[in-house]
Coordinates of C-alpha atoms and ligand atoms in Angstrom, one line a residue:
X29 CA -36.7 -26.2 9.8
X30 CA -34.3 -24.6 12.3
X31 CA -31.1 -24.9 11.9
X32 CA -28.7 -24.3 14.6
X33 CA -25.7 -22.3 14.6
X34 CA -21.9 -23.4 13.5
X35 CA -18.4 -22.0 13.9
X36 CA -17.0 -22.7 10.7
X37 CA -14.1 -21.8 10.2
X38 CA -13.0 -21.0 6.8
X39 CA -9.9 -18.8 7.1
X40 CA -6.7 -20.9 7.7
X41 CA -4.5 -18.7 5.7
X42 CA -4.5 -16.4 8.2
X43 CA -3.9 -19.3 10.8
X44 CA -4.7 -22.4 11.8
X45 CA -5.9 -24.0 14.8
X46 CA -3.3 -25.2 17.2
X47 CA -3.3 -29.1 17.2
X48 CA -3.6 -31.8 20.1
X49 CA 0.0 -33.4 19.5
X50 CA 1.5 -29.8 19.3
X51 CA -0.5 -28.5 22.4
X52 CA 0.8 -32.0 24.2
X53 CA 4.5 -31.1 23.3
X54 CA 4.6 -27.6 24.1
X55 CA 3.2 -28.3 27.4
X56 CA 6.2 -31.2 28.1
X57 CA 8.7 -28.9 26.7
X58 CA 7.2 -26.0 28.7
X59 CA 6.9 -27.8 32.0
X60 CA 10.3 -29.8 31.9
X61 CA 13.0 -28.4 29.6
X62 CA 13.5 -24.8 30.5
X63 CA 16.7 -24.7 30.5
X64 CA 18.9 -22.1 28.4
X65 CA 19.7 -24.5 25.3
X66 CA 23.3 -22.8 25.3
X67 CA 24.0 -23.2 28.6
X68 CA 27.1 -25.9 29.7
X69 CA 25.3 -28.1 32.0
X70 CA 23.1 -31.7 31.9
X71 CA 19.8 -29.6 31.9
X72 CA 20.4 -27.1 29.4
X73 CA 22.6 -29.8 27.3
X74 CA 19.0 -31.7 27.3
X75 CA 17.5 -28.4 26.1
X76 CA 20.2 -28.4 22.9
X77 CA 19.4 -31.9 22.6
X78 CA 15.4 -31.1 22.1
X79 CA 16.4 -28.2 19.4
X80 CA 18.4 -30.2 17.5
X81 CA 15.7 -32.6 17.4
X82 CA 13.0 -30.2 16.0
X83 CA 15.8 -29.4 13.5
X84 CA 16.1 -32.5 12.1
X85 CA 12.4 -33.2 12.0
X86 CA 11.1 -29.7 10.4
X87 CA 14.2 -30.3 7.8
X88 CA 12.8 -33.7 7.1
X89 CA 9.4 -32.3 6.3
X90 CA 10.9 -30.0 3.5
X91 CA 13.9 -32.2 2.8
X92 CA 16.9 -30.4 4.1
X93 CA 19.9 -30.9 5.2
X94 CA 19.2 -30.1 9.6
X95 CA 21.9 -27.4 9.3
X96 CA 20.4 -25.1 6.6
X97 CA 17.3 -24.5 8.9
X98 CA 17.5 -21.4 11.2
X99 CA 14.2 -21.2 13.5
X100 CA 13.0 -17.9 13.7
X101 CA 10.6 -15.8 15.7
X102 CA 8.1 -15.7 11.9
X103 CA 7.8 -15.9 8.9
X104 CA 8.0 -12.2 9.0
X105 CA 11.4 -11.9 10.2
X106 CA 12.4 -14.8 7.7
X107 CA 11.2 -12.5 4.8
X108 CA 13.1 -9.7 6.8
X109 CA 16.4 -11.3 6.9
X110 CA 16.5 -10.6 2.5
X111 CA 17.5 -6.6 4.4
X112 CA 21.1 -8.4 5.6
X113 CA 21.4 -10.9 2.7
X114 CA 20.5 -8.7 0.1
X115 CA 23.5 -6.1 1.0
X116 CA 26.4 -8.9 0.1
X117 CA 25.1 -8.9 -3.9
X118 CA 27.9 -7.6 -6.0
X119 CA 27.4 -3.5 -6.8
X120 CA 26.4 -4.9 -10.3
X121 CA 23.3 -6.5 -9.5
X122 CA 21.6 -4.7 -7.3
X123 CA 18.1 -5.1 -9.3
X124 CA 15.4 -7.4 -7.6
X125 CA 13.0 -9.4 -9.5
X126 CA 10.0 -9.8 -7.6
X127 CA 6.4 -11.0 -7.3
X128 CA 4.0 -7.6 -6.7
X129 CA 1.7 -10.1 -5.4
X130 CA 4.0 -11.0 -1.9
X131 CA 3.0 -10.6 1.3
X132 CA 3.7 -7.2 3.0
X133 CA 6.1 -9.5 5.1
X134 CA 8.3 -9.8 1.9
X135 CA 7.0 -6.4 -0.5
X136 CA 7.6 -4.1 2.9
X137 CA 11.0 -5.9 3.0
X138 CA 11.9 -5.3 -0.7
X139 CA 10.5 -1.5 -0.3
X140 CA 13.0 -1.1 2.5
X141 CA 15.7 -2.6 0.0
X142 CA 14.4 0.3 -2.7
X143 CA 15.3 2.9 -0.2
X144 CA 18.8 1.3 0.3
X145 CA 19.6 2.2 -3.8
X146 CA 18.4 -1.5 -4.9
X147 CA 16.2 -1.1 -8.3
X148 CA 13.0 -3.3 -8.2
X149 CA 11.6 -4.7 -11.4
X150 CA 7.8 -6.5 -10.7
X151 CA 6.8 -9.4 -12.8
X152 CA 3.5 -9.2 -14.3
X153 CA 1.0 -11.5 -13.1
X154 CA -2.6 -12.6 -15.1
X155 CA -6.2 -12.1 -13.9
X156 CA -5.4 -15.2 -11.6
X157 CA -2.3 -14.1 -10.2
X158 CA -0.7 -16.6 -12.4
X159 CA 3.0 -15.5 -13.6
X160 CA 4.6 -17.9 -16.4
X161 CA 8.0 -19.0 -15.9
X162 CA 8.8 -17.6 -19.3
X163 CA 7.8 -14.0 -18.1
X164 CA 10.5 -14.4 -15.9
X165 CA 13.3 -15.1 -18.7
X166 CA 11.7 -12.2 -20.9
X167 CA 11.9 -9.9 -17.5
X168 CA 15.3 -10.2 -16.9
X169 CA 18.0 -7.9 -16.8
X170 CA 21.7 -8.2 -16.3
X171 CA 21.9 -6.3 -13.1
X172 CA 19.4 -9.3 -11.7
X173 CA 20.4 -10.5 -8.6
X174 CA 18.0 -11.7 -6.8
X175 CA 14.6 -13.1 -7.7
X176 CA 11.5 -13.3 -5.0
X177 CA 8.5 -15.2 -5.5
X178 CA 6.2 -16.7 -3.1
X179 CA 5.3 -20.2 -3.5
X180 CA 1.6 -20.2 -2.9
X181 CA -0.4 -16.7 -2.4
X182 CA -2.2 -16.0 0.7
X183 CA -5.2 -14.4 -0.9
X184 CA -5.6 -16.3 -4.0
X185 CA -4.3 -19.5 -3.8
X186 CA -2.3 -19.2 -6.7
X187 CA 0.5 -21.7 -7.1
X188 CA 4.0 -20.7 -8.8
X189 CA 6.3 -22.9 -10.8
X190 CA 9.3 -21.8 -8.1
X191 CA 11.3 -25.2 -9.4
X192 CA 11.6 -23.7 -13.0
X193 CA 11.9 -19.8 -11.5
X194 CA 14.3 -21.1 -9.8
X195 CA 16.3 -22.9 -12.8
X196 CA 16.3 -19.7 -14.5
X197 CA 17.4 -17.8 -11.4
X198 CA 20.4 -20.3 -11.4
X199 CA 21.2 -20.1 -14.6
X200 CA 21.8 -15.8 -14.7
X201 CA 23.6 -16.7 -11.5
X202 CA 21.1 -15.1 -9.5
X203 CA 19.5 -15.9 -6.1
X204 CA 16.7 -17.1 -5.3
X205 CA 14.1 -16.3 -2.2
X206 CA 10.9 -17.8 -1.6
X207 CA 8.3 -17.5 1.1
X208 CA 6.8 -20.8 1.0
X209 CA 4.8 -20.3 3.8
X210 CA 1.4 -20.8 2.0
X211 CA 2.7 -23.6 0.7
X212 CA 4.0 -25.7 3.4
X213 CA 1.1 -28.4 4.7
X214 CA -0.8 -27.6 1.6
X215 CA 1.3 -28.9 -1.5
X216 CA 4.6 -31.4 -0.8
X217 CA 7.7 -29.2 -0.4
X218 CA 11.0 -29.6 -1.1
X219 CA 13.3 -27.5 -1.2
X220 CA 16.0 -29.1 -2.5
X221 CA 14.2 -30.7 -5.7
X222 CA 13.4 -27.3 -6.4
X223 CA 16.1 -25.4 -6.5
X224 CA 15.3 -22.5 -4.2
X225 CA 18.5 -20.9 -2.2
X226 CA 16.3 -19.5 0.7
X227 CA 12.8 -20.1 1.7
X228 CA 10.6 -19.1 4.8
X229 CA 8.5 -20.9 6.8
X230 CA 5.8 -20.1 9.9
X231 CA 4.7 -22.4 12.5
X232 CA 0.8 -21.5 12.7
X233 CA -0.2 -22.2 9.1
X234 CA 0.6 -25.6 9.7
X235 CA -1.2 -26.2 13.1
X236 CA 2.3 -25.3 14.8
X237 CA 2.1 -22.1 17.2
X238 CA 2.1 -18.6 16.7
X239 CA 5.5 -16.7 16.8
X240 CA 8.1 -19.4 15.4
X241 CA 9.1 -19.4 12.2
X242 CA 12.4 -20.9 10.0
X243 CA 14.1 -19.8 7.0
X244 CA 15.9 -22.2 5.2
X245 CA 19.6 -20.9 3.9
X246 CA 20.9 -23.5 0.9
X247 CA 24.0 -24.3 2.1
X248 CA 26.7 -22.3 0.6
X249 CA 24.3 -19.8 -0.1
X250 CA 25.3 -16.4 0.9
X251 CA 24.2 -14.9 4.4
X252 CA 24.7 -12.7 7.3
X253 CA 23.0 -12.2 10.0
X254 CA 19.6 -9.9 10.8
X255 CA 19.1 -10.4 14.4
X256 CA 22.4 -8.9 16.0
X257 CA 23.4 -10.4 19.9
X258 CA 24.3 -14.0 21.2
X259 CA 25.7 -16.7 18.7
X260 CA 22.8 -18.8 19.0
X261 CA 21.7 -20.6 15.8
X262 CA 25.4 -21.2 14.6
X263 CA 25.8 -17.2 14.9
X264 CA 23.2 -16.7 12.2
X265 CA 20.5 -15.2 14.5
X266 CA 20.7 -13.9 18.2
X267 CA 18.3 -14.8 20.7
X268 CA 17.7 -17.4 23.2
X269 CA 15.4 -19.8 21.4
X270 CA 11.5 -20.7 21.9
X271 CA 12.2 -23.9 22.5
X272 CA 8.8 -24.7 23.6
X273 CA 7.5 -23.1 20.4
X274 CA 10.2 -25.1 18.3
X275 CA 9.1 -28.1 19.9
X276 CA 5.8 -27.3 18.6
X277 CA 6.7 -26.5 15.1
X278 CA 8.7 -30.2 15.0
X279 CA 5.5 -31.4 16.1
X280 CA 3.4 -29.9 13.9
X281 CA 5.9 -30.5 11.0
X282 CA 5.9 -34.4 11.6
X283 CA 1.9 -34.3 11.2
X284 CA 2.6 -32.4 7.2
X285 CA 2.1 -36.1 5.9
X286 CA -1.3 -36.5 7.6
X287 CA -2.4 -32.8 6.3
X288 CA -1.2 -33.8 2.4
X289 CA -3.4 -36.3 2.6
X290 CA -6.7 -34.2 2.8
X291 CA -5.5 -32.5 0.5
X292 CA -7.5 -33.8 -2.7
X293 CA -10.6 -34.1 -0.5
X294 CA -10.3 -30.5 0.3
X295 CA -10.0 -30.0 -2.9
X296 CA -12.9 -31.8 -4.4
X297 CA -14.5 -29.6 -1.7
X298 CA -13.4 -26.1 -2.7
X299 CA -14.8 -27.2 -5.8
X300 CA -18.1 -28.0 -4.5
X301 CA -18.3 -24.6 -3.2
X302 CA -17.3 -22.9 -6.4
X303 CA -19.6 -24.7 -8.1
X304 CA -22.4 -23.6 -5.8
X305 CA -21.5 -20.8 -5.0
X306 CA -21.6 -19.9 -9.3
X307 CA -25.2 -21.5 -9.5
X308 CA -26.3 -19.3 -6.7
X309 CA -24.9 -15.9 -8.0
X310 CA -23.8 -16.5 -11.6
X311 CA -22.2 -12.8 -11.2
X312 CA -20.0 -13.7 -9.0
X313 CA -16.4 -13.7 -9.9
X314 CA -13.5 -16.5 -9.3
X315 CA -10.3 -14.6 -8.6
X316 CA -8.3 -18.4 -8.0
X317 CA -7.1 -20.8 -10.9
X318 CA -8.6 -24.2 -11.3
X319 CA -7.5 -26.7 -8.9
X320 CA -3.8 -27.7 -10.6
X321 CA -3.0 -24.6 -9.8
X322 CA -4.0 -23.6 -6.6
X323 CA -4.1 -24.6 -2.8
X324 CA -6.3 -27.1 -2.3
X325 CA -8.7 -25.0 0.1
X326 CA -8.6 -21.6 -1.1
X327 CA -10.6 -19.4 -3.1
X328 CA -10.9 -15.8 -4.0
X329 CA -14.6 -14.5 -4.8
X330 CA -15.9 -10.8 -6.0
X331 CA -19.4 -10.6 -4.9
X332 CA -20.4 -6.9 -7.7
X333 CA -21.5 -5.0 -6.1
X334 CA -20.9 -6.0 -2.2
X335 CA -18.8 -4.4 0.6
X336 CA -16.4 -7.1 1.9
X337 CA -16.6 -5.8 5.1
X338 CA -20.1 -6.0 5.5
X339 CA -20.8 -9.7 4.1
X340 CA -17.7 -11.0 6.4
X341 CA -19.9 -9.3 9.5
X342 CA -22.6 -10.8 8.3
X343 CA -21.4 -14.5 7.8
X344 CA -19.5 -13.8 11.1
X345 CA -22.9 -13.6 12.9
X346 CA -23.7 -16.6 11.8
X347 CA -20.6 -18.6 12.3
X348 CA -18.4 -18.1 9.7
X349 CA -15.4 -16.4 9.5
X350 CA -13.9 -15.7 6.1
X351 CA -11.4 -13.0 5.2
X352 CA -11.2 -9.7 2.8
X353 CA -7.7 -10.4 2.3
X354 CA -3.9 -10.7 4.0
X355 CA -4.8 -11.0 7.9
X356 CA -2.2 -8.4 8.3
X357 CA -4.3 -6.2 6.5
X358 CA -7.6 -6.5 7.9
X359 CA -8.7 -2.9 9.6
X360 CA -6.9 -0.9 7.1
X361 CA -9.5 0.9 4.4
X362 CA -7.0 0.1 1.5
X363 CA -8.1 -2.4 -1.2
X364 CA -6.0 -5.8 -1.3
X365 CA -2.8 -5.2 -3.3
X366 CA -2.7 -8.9 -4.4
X367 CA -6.4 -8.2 -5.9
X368 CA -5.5 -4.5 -7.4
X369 CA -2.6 -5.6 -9.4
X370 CA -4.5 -8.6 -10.6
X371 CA -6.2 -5.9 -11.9
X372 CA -9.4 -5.8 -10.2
X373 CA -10.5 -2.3 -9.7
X374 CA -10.5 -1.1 -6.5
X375 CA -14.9 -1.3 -5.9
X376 CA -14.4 -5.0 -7.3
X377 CA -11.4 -6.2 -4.6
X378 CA -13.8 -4.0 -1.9
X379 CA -16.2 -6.9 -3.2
X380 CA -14.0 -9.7 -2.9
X381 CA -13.7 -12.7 0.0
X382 CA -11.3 -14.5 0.9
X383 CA -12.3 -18.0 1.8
X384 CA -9.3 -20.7 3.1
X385 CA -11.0 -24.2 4.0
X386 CA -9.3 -25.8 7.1
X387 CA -8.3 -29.3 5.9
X388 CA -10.7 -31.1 8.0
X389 CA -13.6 -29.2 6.9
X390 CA -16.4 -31.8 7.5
X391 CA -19.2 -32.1 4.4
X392 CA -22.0 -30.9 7.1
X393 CA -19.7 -28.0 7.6
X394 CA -19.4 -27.0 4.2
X395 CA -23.4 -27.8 3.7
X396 CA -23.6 -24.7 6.1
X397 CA -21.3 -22.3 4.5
X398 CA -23.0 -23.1 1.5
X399 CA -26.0 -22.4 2.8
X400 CA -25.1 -19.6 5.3
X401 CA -23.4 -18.2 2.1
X402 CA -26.6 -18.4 -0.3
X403 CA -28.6 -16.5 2.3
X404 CA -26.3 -13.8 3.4
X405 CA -25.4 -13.4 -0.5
X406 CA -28.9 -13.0 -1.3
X407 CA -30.4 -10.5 1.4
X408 CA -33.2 -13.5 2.5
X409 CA -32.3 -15.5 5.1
X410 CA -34.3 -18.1 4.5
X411 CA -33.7 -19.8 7.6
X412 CA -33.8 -19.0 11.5
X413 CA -30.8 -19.5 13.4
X414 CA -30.9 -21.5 16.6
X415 CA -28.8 -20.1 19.4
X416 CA -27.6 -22.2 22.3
X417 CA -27.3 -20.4 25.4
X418 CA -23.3 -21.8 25.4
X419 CA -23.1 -19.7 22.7
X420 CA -24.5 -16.4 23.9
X421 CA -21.1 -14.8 24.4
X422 CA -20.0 -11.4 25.0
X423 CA -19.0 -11.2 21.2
X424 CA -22.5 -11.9 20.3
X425 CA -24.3 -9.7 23.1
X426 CA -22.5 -6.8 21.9
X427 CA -22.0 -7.3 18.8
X428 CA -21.9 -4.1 16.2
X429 CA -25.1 -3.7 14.8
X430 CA -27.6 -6.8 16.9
X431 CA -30.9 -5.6 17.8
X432 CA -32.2 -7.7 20.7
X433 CA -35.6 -8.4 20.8
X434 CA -37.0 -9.6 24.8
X435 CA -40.2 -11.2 24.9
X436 CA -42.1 -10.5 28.2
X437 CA -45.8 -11.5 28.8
X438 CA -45.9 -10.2 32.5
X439 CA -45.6 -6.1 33.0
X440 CA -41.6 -4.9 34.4
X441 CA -42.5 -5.0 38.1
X442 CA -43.4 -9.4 37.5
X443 CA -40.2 -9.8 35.5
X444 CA -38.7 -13.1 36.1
X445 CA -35.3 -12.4 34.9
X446 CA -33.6 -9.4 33.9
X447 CA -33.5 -8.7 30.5
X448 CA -30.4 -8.6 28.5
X449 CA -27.8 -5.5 28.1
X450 CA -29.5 -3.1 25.5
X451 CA -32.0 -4.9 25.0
X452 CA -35.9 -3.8 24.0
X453 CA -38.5 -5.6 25.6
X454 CA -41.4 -5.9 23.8
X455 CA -44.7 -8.1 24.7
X456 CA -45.2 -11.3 23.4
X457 CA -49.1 -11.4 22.8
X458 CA -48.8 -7.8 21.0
X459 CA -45.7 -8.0 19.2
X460 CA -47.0 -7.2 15.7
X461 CA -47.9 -3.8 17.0
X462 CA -44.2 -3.1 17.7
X463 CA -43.0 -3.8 14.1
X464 CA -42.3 0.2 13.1
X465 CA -39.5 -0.1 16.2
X466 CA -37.8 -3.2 14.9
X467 CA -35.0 -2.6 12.1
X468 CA -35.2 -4.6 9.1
X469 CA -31.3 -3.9 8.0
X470 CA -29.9 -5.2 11.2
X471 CA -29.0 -9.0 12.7
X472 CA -32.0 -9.3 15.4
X473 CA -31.6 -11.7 18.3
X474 CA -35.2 -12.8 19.8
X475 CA -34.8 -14.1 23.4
X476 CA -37.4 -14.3 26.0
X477 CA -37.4 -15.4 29.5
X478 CA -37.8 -19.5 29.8
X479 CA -37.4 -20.0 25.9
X480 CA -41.1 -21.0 24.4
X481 CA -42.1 -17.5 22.4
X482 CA -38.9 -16.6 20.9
X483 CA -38.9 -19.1 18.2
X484 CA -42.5 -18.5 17.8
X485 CA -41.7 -14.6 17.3
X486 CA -39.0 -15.2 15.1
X487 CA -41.3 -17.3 12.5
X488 CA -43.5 -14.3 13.0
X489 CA -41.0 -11.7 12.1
X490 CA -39.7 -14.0 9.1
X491 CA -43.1 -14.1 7.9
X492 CA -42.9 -10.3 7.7
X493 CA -39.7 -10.0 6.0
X494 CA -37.2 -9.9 8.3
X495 CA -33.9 -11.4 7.2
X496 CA -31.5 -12.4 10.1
X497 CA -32.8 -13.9 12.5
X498 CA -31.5 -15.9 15.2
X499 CA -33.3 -17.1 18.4
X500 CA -32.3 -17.9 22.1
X501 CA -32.5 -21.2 22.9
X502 CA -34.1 -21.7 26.6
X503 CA -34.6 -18.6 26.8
X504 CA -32.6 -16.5 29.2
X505 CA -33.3 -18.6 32.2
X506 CA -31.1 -21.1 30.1
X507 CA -28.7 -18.6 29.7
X508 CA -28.5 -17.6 33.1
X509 CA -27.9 -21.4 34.0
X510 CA -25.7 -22.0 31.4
X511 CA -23.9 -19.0 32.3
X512 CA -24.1 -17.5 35.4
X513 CA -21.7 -15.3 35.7
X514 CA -22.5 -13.8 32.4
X515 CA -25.6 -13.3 33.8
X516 CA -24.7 -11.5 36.9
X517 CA -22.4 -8.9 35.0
X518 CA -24.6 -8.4 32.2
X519 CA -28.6 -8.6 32.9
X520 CA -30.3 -5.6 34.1
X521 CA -32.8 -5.4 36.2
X522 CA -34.5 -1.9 34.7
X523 CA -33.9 -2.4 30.7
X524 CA -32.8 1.5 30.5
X525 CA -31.2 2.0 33.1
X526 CA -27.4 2.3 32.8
X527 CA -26.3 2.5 36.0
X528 CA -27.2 -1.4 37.3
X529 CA -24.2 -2.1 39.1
X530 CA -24.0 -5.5 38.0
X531 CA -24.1 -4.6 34.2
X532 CA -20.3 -3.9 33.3
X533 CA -19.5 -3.1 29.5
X534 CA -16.9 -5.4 28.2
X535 CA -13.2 -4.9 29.0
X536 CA -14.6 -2.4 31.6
X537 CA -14.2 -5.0 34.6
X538 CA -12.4 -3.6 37.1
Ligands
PLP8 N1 4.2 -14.9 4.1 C1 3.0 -15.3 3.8 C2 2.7 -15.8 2.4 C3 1.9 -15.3 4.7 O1 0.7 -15.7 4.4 C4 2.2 -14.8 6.0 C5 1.2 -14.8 7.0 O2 0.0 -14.5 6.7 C6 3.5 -14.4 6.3 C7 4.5 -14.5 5.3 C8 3.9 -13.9 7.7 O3 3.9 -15.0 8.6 P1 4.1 -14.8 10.1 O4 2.7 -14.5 10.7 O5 4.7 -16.0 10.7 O6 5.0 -13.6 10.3

């Protein structure tokens, strides 16, 4: 009958929720080791001691040697470091190979490289995003030297066969760069076994926090320096360290074992949703490969006939949070790159969702995407959501679009409480007189003041068409007691009238 509203989730390539052991750490490190790590005394010797630490343990999880790994500030300035390295190969191979599905962390690097007189060839990559090994071998030329392909796409999911890429790489006498930060946590890695002679790495995909990342240099690989200063890092990149965010990424790196081992539930779970997902709207299109060769939690859907932008608003209102594509993207008008030269056109990758499970998606989670999905999907809304008044945040009171239904049955001079910001108050006993001013296109809040007629309303108005739906909870006495001081900035006490000086828009608080 009701069902009450989740956060789910469902967009862990973009990051990942920071967890309990790495919080713990980062707060030891933060509140007892702040000493300069390259400083000469007992504190700051205890500081090098904790680096060295988190070296050895991130270059355990990826099986290297501690002294290839360089922490960085991301994943992004990993990529970035190609603009240093990439100046040492000899004048007669200055051609790139590259992957035109990368992340603009890597593409924007390489475009850089373009304008520095290197030539860039792209691989070709299938309806999937797949690229064959042996498309490699036919795409090379002799002025090769350098090959970049991610590991694991971002918007896709799509794995890449880096150990033989990187055989063939080796075998031209090439290098070999790959941003395996998609695939770190999500597949085993190592980066030995596969050959690779750089590879990047960022802390928040794995549960680590944001702004750390670590490239890892194969030793006696070529290199020189992108960040300019101290001689931290061996002299390989300037800047005092994070150590409270390198901490973190150790941590979160020591906890890769425990993430590997959801894997093949998560996958059996993706799968699940595909295959729901398909019976629901058998138009729908499946950008990712099967399961062998993609993440475990990620898949790429076009929805014909959509706008991305609106569905992800609309599952965002009720909980979940999916993605259109790269994170880093998200605000700009273009059409996903990745998607494009897949060769989606560019209406279909406007109608495309991103959707990256978090490993410990639990089953009554993914019942609700499912179903949160189907309705969204399918313009009913077969269900009324159930708002607590916990949940009643600023996000959701002015959130682009809600119309907020009040429900008063005394006239304004009896009002209880005051009603909500931009609200419309309409009266309870004659509400079906006042359906020509309620919008059918547009999410619609019912509240009322101690909670007994908005669910009653909201059956009402689902009965009459009405689509998405979502009702307060205890009504806004609840809210007011579960949040006072939300209450005090934001109720009115004349709906109308602007000038309340306790109603404050948001980020307007002097
Ligand atoms: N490479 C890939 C494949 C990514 O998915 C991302 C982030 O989304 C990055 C690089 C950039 O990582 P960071 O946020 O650490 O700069």
């Amino acid at each position: 009958m009701f069902r009450f509203r989740r956060q789910v989730y469902c967009d862990n390539n973009a990051t990942t929720q920071v967890s309990k052991t790495v919080r713990k750490r980062m707060r030891e490190v933060l509140a007892h080791c702040y000493a300069n790590p390259s400083s000469p005394y007992k504190m700051a010797h205890q500081a090098a001691g904790i680096l060295s630490d988190a070296r050895e343990r991130l270059a355990k999880a990826i099986n290297a040697p501690p002294q290839t790994i360089l922490f960085t500030s991301c994943a992004t300035e990993s990529n970035n470091t190609l603009r240093a390295i990439a100046p040492l190969l000899s004048d007669k191979r200055r051609a790139v190979l590259y992957n035109p599905l990368e992340h603009p962390a890597m593409l924007e690097t390489l475009f850089h490289l373009r304008e520095q007189g290197f030539s860039m060839i792209p691989l070709t990559p299938d309806r999937l995003g797949r690229i064959r090994p042996e498309e490699v071998g036919q795409s090379w030329r002799e002025d090769v030297g350098l090959l970049v392909c991610m590991a694991a796409n971002n918007e896709t999911g799509t794995l890449y066969d880096i150990k033989r890429m990187a055989g063939i790489a080796r075998a031209h006498g090439a290098l070999f760069f790959c941003d395996m930060v998609q695939a770190l946590g999500k597949i085993p890695v190592d980066v030995q076994d596969c050959g690779v002679d750089y590879a990047s790495f960022s802390a928040h995909k794995i549960h680590g926090p944001k702004g750390v990342g670590a490239l890892y240099i194969r030793e006696g690989a070529p290199f020189a320096p992108f960040m300019l200063g101290g001689h931290q890092e061996e002299a390989r990149r300037a800047g005092t360290e994070g150590l409270h965010n390198i901490a973190g990424f150790a941590a979160a790196a020591d906890e890769i074992p425990h993430l590997l081992s959801m894997a093949d539930e998560l996958r059996l779970k993706r799968e699940r949703f595909v295959a729901a997902i398909r019976e629901m709207f058998p138009a729908c299109v499946i950008n990712s490969p099967a399961a062998d060769e993609c993440q475990p939690g990620t898949v790429s859907v076009t929805f014909p006939g959509t706008a991305n932008a609106v569905v992800m608003g609309q599952l965002d209102y009720c909980g979940v949070s999916v993605a259109a594509g790269s994170a880093c993207n998200t605000g700009e008008d273009a059409p996903s790159h990745v998607l494009t030269a897949m060769g989606l056109s560019r209406e279909e990758a406007r109608a495309t969702l991103r959707i990256s499970f978090p490993h410990a998606l639990s089953d009554k989670d993914l019942r609700y995407v499912i179903a949160v999905f189907g309705e969204v999907l399918s313009g009913k809304g077969s269900r009324v959501t159930v708002l607590q008044p916990s949940q009643l945040t600023e996000e959701v009171l002015f959130a682009p679009d809600i119309f907020i239904i009040d429900l008063r049955r005394t006239p304004k001079s009896e009002y209880l409480l005051k009603p909500l910001p931009d609200s419309k108050q309409f009266p309870f006993f004659s509400i079906g007189k006042h359906l020509h001013e309620i919008p059918k296109n547009r999410p619609i809040l019912v509240t009322c003041e101690t909670g007994y007629d908005a669910p009653v309303v909201a059956y009402y108005l689902k009965r009459k068409g009405y689509t998405r739906l979502t009702f307060l909870m205890w009504g806004i006495l609840g809210w007011k007691l579960a949040q006072p001081q939300l209450y005090a900035r934001f109720a009115r006490q004349h709906p109308g009238v602007e000038d309340d000086s306790t109603h404050t828009q948001p980020g307007k608080l002097s």
